[in-house]
Tab-separated table of C-alpha atoms in Angstrom:
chain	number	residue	atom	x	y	z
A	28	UNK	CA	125.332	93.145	84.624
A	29	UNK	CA	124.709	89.953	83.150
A	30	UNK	CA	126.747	89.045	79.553
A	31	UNK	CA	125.134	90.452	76.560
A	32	UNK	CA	123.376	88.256	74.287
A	33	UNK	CA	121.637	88.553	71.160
A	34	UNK	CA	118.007	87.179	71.971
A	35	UNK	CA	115.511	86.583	69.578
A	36	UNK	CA	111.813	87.676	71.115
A	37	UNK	CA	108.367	85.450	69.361
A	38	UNK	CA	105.566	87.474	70.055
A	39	UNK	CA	107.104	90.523	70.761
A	40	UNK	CA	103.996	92.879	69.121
A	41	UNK	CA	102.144	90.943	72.058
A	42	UNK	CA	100.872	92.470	75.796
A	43	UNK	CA	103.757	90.502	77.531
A	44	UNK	CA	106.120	90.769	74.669
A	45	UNK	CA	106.697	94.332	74.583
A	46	UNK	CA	107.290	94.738	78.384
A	47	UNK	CA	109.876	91.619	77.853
A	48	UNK	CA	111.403	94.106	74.592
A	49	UNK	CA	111.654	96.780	77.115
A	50	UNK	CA	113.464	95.054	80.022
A	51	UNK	CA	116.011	93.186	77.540
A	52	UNK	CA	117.122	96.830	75.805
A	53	UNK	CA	116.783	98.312	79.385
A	54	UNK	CA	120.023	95.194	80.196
A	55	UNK	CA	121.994	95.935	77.144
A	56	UNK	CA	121.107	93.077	75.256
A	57	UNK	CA	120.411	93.113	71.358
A	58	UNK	CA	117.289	92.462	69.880
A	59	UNK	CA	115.481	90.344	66.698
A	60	UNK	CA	111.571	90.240	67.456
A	61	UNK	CA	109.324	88.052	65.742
A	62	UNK	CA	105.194	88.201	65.831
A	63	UNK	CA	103.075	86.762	63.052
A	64	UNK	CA	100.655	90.024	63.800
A	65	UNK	CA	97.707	87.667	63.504
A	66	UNK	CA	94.445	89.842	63.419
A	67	UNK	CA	92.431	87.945	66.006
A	68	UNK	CA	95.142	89.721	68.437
A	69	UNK	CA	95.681	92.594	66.604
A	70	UNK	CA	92.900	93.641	65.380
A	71	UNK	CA	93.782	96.818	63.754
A	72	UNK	CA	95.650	95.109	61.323
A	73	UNK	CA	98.196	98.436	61.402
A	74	UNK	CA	101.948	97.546	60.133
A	75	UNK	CA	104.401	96.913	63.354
A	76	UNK	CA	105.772	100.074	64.548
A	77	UNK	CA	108.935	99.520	67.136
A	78	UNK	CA	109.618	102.356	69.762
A	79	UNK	CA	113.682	101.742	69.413
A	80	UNK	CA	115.918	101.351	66.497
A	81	UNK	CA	118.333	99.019	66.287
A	82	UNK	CA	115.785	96.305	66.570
A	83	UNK	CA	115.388	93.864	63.543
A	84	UNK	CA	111.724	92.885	63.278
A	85	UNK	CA	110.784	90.047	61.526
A	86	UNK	CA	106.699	89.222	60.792
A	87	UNK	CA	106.021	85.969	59.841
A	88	UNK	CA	104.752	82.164	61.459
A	89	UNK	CA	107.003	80.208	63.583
A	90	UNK	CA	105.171	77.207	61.546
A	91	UNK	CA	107.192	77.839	58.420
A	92	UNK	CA	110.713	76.254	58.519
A	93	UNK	CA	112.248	78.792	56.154
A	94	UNK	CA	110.730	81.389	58.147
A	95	UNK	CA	112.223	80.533	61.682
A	96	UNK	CA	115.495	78.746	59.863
A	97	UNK	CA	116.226	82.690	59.229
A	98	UNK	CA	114.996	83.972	62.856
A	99	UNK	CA	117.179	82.120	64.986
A	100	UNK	CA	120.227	82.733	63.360
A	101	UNK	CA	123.100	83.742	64.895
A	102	UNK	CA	121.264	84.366	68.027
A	103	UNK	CA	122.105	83.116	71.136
A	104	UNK	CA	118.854	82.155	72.845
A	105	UNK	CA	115.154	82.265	72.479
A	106	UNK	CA	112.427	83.832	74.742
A	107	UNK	CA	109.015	81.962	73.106
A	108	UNK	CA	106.136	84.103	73.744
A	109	UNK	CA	104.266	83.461	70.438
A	110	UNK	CA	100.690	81.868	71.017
A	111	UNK	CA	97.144	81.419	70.449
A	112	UNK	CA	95.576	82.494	73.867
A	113	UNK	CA	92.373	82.437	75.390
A	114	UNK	CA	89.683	80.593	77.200
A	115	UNK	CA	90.327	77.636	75.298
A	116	UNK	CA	87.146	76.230	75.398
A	117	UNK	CA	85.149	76.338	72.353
A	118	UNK	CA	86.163	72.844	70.686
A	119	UNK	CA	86.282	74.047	67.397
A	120	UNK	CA	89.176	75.783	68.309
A	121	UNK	CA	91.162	73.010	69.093
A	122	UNK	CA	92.657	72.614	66.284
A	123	UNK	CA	94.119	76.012	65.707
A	124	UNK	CA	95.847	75.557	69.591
A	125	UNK	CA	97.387	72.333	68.522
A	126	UNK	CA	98.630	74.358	65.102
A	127	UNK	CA	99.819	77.561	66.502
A	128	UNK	CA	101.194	76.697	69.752
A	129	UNK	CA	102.277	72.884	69.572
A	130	UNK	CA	103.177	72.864	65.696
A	131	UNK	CA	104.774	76.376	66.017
A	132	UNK	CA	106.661	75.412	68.700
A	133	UNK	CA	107.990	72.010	67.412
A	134	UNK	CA	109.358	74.184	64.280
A	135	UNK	CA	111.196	76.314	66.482
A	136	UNK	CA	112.989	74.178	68.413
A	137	UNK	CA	113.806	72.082	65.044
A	138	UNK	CA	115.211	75.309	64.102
A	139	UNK	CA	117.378	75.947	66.873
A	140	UNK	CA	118.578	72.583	66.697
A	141	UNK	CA	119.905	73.012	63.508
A	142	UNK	CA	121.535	76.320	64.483
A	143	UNK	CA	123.320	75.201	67.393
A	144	UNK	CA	121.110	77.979	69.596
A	145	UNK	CA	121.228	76.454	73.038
A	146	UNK	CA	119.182	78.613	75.275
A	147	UNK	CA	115.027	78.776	75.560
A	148	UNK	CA	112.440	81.099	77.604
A	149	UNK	CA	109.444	79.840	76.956
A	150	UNK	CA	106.208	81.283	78.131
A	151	UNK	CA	103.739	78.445	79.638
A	152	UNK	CA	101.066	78.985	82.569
A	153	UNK	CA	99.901	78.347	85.248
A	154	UNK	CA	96.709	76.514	83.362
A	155	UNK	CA	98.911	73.360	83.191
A	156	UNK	CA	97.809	72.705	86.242
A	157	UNK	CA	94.131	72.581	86.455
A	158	UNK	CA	92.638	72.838	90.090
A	159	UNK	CA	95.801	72.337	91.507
A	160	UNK	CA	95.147	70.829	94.485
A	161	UNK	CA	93.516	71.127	97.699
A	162	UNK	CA	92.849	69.977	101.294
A	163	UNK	CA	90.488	67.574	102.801
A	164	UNK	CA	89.986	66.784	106.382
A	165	UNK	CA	90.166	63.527	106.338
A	166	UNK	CA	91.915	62.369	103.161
A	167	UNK	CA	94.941	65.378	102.915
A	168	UNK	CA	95.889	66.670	99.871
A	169	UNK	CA	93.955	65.620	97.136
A	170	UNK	CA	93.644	66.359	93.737
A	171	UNK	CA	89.747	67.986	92.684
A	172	UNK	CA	88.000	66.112	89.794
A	173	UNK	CA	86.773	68.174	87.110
A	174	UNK	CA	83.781	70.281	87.595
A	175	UNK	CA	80.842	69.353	86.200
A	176	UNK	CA	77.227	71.067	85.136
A	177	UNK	CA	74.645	69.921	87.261
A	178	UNK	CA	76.697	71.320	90.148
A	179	UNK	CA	77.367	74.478	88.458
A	180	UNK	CA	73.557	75.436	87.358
A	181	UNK	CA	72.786	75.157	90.927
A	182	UNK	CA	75.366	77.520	92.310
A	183	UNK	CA	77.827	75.198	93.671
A	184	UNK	CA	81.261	76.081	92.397
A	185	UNK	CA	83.523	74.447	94.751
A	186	UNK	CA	85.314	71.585	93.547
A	187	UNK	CA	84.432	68.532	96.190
A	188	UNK	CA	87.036	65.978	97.725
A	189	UNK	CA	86.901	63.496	95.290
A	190	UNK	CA	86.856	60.719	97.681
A	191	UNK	CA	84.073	61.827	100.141
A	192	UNK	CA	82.834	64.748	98.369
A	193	UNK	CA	83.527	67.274	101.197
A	194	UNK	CA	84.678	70.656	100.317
A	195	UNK	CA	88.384	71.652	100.568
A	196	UNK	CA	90.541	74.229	101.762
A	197	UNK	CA	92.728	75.770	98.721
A	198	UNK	CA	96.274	75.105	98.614
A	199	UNK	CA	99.634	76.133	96.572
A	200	UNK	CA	100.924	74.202	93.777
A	201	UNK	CA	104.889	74.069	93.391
A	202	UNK	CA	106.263	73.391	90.113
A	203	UNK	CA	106.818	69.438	91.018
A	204	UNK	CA	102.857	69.043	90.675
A	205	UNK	CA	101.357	67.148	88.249
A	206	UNK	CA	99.642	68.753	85.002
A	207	UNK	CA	95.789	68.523	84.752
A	208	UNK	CA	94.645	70.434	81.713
A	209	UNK	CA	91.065	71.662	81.633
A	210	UNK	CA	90.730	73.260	78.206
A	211	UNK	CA	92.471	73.276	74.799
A	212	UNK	CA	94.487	76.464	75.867
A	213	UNK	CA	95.976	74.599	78.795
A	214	UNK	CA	96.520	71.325	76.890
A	215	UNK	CA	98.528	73.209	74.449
A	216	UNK	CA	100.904	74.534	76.709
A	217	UNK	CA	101.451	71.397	78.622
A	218	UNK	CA	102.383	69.728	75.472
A	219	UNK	CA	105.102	73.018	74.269
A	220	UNK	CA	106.624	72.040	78.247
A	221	UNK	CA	106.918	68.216	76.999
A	222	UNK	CA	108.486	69.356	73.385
A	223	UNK	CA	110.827	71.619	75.131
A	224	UNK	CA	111.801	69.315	77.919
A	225	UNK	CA	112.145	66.684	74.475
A	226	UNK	CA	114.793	69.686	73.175
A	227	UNK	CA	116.526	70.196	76.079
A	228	UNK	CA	117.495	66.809	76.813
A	229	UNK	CA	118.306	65.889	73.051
A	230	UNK	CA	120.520	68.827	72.772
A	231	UNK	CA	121.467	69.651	76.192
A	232	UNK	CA	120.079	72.969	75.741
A	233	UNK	CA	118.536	74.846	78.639
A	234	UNK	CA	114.365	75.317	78.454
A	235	UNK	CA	113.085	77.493	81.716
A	236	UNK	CA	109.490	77.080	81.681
A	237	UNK	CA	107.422	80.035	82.946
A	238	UNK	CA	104.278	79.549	84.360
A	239	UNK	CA	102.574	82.830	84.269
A	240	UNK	CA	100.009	83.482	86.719
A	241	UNK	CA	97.188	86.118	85.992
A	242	UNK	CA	98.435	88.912	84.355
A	243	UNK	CA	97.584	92.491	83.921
A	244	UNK	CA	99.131	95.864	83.620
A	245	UNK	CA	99.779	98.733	80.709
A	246	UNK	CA	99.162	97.492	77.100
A	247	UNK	CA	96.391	94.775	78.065
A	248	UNK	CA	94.182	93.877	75.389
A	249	UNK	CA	90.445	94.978	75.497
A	250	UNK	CA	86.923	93.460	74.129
A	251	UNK	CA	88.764	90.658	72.298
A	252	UNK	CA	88.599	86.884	73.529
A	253	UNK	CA	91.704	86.900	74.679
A	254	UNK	CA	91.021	89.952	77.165
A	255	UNK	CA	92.078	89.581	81.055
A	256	UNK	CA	89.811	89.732	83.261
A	257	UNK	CA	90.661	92.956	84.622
A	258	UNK	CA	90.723	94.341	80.841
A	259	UNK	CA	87.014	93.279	80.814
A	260	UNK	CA	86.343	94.650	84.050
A	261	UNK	CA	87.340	97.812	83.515
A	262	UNK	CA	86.150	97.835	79.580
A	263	UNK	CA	82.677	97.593	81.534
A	264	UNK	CA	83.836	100.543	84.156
A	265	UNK	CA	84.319	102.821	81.383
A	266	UNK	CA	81.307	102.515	79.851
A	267	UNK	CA	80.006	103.331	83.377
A	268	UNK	CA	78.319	99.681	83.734
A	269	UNK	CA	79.418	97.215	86.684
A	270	UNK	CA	81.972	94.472	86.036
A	271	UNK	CA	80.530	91.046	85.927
A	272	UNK	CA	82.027	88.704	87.849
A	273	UNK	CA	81.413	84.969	87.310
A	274	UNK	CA	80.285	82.472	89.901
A	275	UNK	CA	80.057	83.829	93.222
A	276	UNK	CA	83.505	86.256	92.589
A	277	UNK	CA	85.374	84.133	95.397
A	278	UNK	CA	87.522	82.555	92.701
A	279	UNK	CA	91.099	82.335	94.047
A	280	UNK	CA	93.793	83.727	91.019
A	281	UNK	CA	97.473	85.313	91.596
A	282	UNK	CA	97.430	88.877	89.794
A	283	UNK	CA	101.402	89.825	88.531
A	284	UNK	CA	101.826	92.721	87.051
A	285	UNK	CA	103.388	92.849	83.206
A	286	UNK	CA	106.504	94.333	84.414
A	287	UNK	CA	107.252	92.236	87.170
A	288	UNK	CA	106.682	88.637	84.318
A	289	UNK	CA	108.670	90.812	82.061
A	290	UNK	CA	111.770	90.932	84.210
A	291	UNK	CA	111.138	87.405	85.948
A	292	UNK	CA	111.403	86.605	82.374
A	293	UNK	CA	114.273	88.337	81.601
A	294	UNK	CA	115.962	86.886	84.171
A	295	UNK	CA	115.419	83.278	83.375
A	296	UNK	CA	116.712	83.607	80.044
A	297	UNK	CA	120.252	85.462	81.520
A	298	UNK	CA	120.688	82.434	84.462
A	299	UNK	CA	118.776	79.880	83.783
A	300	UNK	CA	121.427	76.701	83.506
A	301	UNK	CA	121.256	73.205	81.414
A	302	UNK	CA	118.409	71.345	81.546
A	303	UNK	CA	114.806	71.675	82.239
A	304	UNK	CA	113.596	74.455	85.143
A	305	UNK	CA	110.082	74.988	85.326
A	306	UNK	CA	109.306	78.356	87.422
A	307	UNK	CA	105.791	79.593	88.797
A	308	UNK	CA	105.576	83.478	88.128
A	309	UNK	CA	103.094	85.364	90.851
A	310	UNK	CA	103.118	87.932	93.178
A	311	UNK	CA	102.741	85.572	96.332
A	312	UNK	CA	99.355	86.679	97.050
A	313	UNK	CA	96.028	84.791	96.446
A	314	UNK	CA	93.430	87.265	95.737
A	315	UNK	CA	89.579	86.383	94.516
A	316	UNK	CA	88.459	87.896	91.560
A	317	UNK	CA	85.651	89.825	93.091
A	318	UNK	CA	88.719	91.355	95.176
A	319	UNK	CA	90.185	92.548	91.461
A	320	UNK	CA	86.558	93.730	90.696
A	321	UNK	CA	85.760	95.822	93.646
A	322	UNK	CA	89.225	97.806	93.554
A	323	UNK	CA	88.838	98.725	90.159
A	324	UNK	CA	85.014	100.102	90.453
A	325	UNK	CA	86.817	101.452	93.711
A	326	UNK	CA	89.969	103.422	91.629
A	327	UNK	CA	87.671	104.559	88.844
A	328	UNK	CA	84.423	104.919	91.213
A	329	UNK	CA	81.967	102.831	89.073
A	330	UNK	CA	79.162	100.641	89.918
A	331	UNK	CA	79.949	97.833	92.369
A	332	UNK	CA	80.370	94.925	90.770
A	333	UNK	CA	77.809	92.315	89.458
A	334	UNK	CA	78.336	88.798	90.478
A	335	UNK	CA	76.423	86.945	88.054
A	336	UNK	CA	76.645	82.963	88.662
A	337	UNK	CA	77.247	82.748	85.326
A	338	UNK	CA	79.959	80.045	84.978
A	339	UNK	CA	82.366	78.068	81.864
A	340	UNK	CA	82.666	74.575	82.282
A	341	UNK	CA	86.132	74.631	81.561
A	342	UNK	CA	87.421	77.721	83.824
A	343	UNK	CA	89.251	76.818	87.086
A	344	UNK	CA	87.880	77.729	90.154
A	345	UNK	CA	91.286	78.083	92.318
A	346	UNK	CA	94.378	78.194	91.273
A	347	UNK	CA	97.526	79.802	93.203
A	348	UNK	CA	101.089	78.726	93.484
A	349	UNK	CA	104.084	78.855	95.517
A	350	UNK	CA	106.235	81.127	93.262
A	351	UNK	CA	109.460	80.788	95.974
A	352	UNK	CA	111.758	78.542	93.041
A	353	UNK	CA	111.723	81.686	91.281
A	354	UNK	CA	112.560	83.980	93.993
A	355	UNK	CA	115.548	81.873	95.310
A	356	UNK	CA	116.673	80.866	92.205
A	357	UNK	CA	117.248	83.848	90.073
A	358	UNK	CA	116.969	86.294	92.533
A	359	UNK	CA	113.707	87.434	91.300
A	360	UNK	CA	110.623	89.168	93.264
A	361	UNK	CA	107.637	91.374	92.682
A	362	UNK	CA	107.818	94.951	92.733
A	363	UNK	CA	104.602	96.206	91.866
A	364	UNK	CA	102.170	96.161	94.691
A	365	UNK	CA	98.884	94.845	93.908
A	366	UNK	CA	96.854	98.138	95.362
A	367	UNK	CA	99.519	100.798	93.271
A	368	UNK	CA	98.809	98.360	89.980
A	369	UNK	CA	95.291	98.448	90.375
A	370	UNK	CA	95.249	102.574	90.359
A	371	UNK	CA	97.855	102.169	87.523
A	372	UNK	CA	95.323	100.090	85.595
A	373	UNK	CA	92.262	102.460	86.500
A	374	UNK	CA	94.587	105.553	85.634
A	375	UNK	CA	95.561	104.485	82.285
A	376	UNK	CA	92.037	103.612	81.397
A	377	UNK	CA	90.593	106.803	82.038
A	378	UNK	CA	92.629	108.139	79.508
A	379	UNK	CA	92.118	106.594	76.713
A	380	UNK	CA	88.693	107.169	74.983
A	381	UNK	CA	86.112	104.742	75.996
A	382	UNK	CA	84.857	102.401	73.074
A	383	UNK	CA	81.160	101.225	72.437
A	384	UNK	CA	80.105	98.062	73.031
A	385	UNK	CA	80.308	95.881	70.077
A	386	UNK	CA	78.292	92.681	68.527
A	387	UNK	CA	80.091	90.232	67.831
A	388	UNK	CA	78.890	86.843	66.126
């Protein structure tokens, strides 16, 4: 058993944050959760209700001073969950990224600063690194340029070599690889890596930086812009119409379950040491997103799915990563297989009451 500490969770009311809640009572440790309960993630708009007691909640914005000034003290490290997700690619959204995750961050780690709290867990992704990169035949590993529309109306989604404009084989990222931002999301968690990083060095604090793959599991969100894309799929299933899959469905993602990022998580904030650690969290195991599709029509025997060529500029078409820092490092590894998480998934959305499709805009 790792020593006890008195962590203070951001985004606890959150998908992720209450499997992390669960993993650090389940290791003895004690407990002050923050979320700002904004209503385009929780819609309902319901007052927090914790499952334990013994758990001081606080609501309110990491962007007020006061506000976190009270949060982190006395605690002895920080897991930052506490975002504006999403697509990220409506531009009139930029703004509230830069506020909530960049400006909510900064005030954090101000406030830790002045409380002498030395540890942070901070929740980035995967998204930091665009395309990633991939492999050409003649010119090796090369970095994709950015999509762009004329190739995408016509069906071609691959991102070319950009030196001879063949196509490439996919590869793995590490965590040495240089960030490439696509979309305001992505940007804005780059930059909360650079602030913490600032922190850490300033301080000598310890930031681990965890770059969550694609995540799904018990508790996702569904029909709000900030759905997964197996919420959506199997939003669809229950309502007994296909999933849609964009593109051509042979979009390379990793798929983690909750509980496995919860206790990666966990980890990192027990043994991560001084300094700045970035750590990719995934199962190991590229899989498309037709693949995540077809075995949830499979599990809850829907329609097959639709693959639609519909496409967003700023998605990624491939993006996987070596996740073996976190695995040697902290001891870490994935214990949910991907087939038992899919009939999980299709399991726990047969019982709950399927919801009408609803306008929005």
């Amino acid at each position: 058993m790792e020593t006890v500490m008195h962590v203070l969770l951001t985004g606890a009311a959150g998908f992720i944050g209450q499997h992390v809640l669960e993993q650090l009572l389940k290791r003895g440790h004690e407990v002050r959760v923050l979320d700002s309960l904004r209503p385009d993630v929780h819609r309902s708009g319901a007052a927090w209700t914790l499952p334990h007691d013994g758990v001081e909640a606080l609501v309110g914005d990491v962007r007020d001073r006061d506000f976190v000034s009270r949060a982190v003290s006395g605690v002895d490290g920080v897991i930052h969950l506490a975002a504006k997700v999403g697509l990220g690619v409506d531009l009139d959204d930029m703004p509230d990224y830069a506020s909530s995750n960049d400006l909510g961050t900064a005030e954090l780690l101000a406030g830790m600063a002045r409380a002498g709290v030395s540890r942070l867990t901070l929740a980035s992704s995967m998204v930091v690194y665009g395309e990633g990169f991939g492999y050409c035949a003649e010119h090796g590993a090369v970095r994709p340029g950015p999509r762009v529309e004329s190739a995408l109306a016509i069906g071609d989604f691959e991102p070319p070599c950009p030196v001879c404009g063949r196509g490439l084989a996919v590869g793995l990222v590490d965590e040495e690889t240089s960030f490439d931002p696509r979309n305001a999301y992505a940007t804005s968690k780059a930059a909360q890596e650079f602030y913490a990083a600032n922190w850490a060095r300033a301080t000598g604090g310890s930031a681990a930086m965890m770059r969550y793959h694609n995540v799904y599991g018990p508790g996702m969100p569904r029909d709000t812009p900030y759905a997964g894309v197996a919420s959506i799929f199997t939003s669809a299933l229950r309502r007994g119409e296909a999933p849609r899959v964009f593109e051509d469905g042979r979009q390379r993602r990793d798929f983690v379950h909750v509980r496995d990022v919860a206790a990666a998580t966990v980890l990192a904030c027990e043994r991560s040491q001084a300094g700045v650690r970035a750590y990719n969290v995934g199962s190991g195991t590229p899989r498309t997103v037709g693949d995540m599709a077809l075995a949830l029509a499979r599990a809850l025997d829907g329609p097959r799915p639709a693959v639609t060529g519909q496409y967003r500029l700023g998605d990624v078409r491939h993006i996987t990563a070596d996740s073996s820092r976190l695995r040697r490092e902290l001891g870490w590894s994935p214990a949910v297989d991907f087939a038992d998480g899919m009939a999980e998934l299709a399991a726990l959305s047969v019982a709950e009451p399927a919801r009408p499709r609803v306008a929005l805009g």
